[in-house]
Coordinates of C-alpha atoms and ligand atoms in Angstrom, one line a residue:
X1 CA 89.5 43.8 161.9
X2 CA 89.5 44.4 157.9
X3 CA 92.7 46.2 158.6
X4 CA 94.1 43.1 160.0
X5 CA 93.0 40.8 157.5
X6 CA 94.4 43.4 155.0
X7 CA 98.0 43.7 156.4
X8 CA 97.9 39.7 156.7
X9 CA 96.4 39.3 153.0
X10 CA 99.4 41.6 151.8
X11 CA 101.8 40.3 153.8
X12 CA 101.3 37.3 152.1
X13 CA 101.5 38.4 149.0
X14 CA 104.5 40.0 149.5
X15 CA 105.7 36.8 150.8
X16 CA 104.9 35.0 147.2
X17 CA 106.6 37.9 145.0
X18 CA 109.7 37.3 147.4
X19 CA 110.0 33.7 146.9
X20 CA 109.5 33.8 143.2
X21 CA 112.4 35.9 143.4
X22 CA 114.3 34.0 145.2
X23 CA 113.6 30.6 144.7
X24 CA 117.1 29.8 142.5
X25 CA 118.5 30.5 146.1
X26 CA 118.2 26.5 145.9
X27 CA 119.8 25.6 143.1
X28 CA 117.9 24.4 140.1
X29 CA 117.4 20.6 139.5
X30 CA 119.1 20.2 136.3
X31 CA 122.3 21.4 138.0
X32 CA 121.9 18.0 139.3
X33 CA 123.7 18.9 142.6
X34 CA 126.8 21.1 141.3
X35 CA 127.4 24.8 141.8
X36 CA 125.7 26.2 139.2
X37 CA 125.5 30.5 138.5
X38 CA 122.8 32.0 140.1
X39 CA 119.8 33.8 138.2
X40 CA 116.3 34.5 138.7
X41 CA 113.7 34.1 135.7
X42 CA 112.1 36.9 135.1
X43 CA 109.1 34.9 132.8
X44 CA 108.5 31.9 130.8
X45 CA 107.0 30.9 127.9
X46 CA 106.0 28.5 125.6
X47 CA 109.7 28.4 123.4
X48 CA 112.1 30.0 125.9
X49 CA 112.7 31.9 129.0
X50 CA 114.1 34.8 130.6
X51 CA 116.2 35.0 133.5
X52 CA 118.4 37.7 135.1
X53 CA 121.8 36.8 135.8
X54 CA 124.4 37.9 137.9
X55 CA 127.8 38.8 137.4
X56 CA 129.7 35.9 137.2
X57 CA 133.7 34.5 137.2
X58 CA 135.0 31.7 134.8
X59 CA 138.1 29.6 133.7
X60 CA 138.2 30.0 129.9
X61 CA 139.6 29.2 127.0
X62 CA 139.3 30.0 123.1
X63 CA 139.8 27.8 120.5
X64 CA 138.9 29.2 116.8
X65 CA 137.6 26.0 115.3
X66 CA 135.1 24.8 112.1
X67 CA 133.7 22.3 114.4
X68 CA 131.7 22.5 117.5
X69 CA 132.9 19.1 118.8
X70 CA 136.1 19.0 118.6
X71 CA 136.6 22.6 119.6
X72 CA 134.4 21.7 122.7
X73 CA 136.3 18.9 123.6
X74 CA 139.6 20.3 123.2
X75 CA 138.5 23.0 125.8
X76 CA 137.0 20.8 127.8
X77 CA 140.2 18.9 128.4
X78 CA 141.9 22.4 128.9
X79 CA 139.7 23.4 131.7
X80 CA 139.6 20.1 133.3
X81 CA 142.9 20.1 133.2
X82 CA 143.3 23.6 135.7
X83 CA 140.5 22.1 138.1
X84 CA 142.2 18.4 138.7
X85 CA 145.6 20.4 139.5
X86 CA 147.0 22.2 136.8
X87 CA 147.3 25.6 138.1
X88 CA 150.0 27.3 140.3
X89 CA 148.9 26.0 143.8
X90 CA 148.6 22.7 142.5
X91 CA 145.0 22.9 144.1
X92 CA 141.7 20.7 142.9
X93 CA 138.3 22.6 142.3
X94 CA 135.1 21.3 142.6
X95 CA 133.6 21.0 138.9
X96 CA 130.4 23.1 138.6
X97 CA 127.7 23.4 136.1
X98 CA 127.1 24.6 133.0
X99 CA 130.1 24.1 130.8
X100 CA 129.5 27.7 128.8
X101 CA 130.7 27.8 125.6
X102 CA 130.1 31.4 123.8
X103 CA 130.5 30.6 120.1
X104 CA 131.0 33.7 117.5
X105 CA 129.8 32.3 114.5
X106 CA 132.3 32.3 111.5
X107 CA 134.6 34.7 112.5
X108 CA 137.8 33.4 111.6
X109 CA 139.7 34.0 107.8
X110 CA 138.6 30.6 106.9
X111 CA 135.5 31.3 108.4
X112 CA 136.2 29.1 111.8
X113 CA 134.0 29.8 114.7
X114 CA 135.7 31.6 117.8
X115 CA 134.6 29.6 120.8
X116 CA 135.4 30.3 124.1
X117 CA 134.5 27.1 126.5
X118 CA 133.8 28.0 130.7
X119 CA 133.9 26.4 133.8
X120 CA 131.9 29.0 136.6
X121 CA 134.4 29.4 139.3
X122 CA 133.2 28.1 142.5
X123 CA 132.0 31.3 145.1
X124 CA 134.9 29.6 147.6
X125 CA 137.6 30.5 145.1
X126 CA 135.7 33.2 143.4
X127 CA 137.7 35.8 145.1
X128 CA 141.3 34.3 144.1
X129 CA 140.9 31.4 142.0
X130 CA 144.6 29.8 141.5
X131 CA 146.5 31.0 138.4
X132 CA 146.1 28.6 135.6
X133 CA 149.7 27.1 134.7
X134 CA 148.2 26.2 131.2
X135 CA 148.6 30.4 129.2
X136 CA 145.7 29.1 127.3
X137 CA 143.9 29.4 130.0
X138 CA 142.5 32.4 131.4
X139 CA 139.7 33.9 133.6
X140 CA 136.4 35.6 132.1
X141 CA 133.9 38.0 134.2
X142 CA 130.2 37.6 132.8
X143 CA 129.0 41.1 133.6
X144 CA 125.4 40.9 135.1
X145 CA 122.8 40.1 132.2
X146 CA 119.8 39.4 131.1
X147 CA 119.3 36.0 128.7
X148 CA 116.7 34.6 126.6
X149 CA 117.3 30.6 127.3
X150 CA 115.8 27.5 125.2
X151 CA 116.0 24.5 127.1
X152 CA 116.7 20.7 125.2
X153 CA 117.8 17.4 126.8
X154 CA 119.6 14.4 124.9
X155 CA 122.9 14.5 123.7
X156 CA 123.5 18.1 121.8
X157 CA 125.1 17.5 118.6
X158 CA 126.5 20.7 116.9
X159 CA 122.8 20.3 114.4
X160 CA 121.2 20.5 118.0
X161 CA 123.2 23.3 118.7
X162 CA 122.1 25.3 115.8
X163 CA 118.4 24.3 116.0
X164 CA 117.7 25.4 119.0
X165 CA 119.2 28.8 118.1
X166 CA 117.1 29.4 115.3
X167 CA 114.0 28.3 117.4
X168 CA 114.3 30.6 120.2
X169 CA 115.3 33.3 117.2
X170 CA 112.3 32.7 115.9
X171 CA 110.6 32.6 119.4
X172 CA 111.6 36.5 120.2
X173 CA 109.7 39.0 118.7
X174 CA 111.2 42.9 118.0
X175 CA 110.3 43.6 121.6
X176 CA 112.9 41.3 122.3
X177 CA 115.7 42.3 121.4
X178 CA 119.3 40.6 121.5
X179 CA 122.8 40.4 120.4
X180 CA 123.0 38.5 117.7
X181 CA 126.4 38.7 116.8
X182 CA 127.2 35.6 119.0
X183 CA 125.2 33.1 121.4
X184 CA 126.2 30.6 124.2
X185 CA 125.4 26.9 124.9
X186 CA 125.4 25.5 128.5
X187 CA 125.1 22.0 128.6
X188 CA 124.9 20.8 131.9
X189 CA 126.1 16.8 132.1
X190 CA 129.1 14.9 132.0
X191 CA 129.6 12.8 128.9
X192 CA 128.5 9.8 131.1
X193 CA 124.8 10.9 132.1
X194 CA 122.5 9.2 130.1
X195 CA 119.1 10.5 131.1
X196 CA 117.7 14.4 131.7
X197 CA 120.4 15.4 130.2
X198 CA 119.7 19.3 130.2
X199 CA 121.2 21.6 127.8
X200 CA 120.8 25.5 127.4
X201 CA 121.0 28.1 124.3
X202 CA 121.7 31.7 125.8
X203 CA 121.0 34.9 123.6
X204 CA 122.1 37.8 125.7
X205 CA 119.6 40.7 125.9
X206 CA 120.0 44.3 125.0
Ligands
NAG1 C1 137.6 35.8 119.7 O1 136.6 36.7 120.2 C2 137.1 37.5 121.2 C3 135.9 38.4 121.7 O2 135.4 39.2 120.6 C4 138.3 38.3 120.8 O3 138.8 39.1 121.9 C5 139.3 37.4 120.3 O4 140.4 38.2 119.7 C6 138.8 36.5 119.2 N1 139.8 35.6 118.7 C7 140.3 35.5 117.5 C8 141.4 34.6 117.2 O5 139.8 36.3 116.6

C-alpha cells in the first residue's frame, strides 16, 4: 500500500515538473492570440526573467540609424511589406508576435545604432518561407538561447527602451552573465492597441 501511494505521490510530481515545462505549449497571453516563438522560463524574479528559447527563423532587416523610432518604423514598413505580398510568390503571411529588434548600440562611424527589426516566421512557412522581392530583406536564424527578459507595458519610447535595459543590467548579478555588446526589444502590439500593451528587453546569456 505505501508503495502505491508512493508511485502515485511521484507520479504526480512528475506530472507538475512536466507541465511547468511545458506550459508555453499554449501560447502566452501577451501574444494576445498571434504566433509567437516558443520558450520555457527557466525562473522568475522580482526585475526579470529567464527563459530558454528555441531556435528560431525570422524576416529581417537592418537599418543603421541614430534613432530608435524611425529606424523601427522604417523596418517595420519593410517587413510588413514581404508578409502583405511582397515576396516572390506573391503570398500573404500571417503577422506573428514579437516584432524583434536587436539594436547594437553606437556602432556606426557617426556613432548610429545597427538595428536589425524581425518578424518570427510562421512554423507553416518555417521550412521555405517565400523569397523576399525587397534585397533589404533577408532571413535571420536565432540559434537556441537562453535570455534574461524585463517585461514593461505602455507605449515604449526609445527612453523606455533604454530604462529598462539598465534595470535588468542592474538586476543580473556576476552569476549572470550576458552579452553585453548588444540587446533586443520585443514589443508585442500593433500601434493601435491601447491597453496591456506588453513589451520585452532581451539580454542574451552566455
Ligand atoms: C550590423 O551588425 C551585423 C552583426 O554584427 C553585421 O553583420 C553588419 O555588418 C552590421 N552592419 C553595419 C552597417 O555595420
Amino acid at each position: 500500500m505505501a508503495r502505491v501511494i508512493s508511485t502515485v505521490l511521484l507520479l504526480i510530481s512528475t506530472h507538475m515538473c512536466l507541465s511547468a515545462h511545458v506550459f508555453t505549449q499554449d501560447a502566452p497571453k501577451f501574444c494576445k492570440g498571434l504566433e509567437c516563438p516558443e520558450f520555457t522560463t527557466i525562473q522568475s524574479s522580482e526585475g526579470y526573467e529567464e527563459r530558454q528559447y528555441s531556435e528560431s527563423k525570422w524576416v529581417s532587416t537592418e537599418i543603421m540609424s541614430m534613432s530608435y523610432d524611425s529606424a523601427s518604423s522604417q523596418g517595420f514598413e519593410r517587413l510588413f511589406n514581404y508578409i502583405e505580398g511582397n515576396n516572390e510568390q506573391k503570398q500573404k503571411i500571417a503577422m506573428t508576435a514579437p516584432v524583434a529588434t536587436r539594436v547594437i548600440p553606437g556602432q556606426g562611424p557617426a556613432c548610429e545604432s545597427n538595428f536589425t527589426v524581425s518578424f518570427f516566421i510562421p512554423a507553416e512557412h518555417s521550412a521555405n518561407p517565400p523569397a523576399p522581392s525587397d534585397s533589404d530583406v533577408f532571413f535571420t536564424t536565432i540559434p537556441a538561447h537562453r535570455a534574461y527578459v524585463k517585461s514593461f507595458g505602455g507605449f515604449a519610447s526609445q527612453d523606455d527602451w533604454i530604462q529598462a535595459g539598465a534595470e535588468l543590467g542592474r538586476a543580473l548579478d556576476a552569476l549572470h552573465s550576458y552579452d553585453s555588446s548588444y540587446y533586443y526589444t520585443a514589443g508585442y502590439d500593433s500601434p493601435f492597441t491601447i491597453f496591456s500593451r506588453h513589451n520585452e528587453v532581451w539580454f542574451i546569456a552566455n
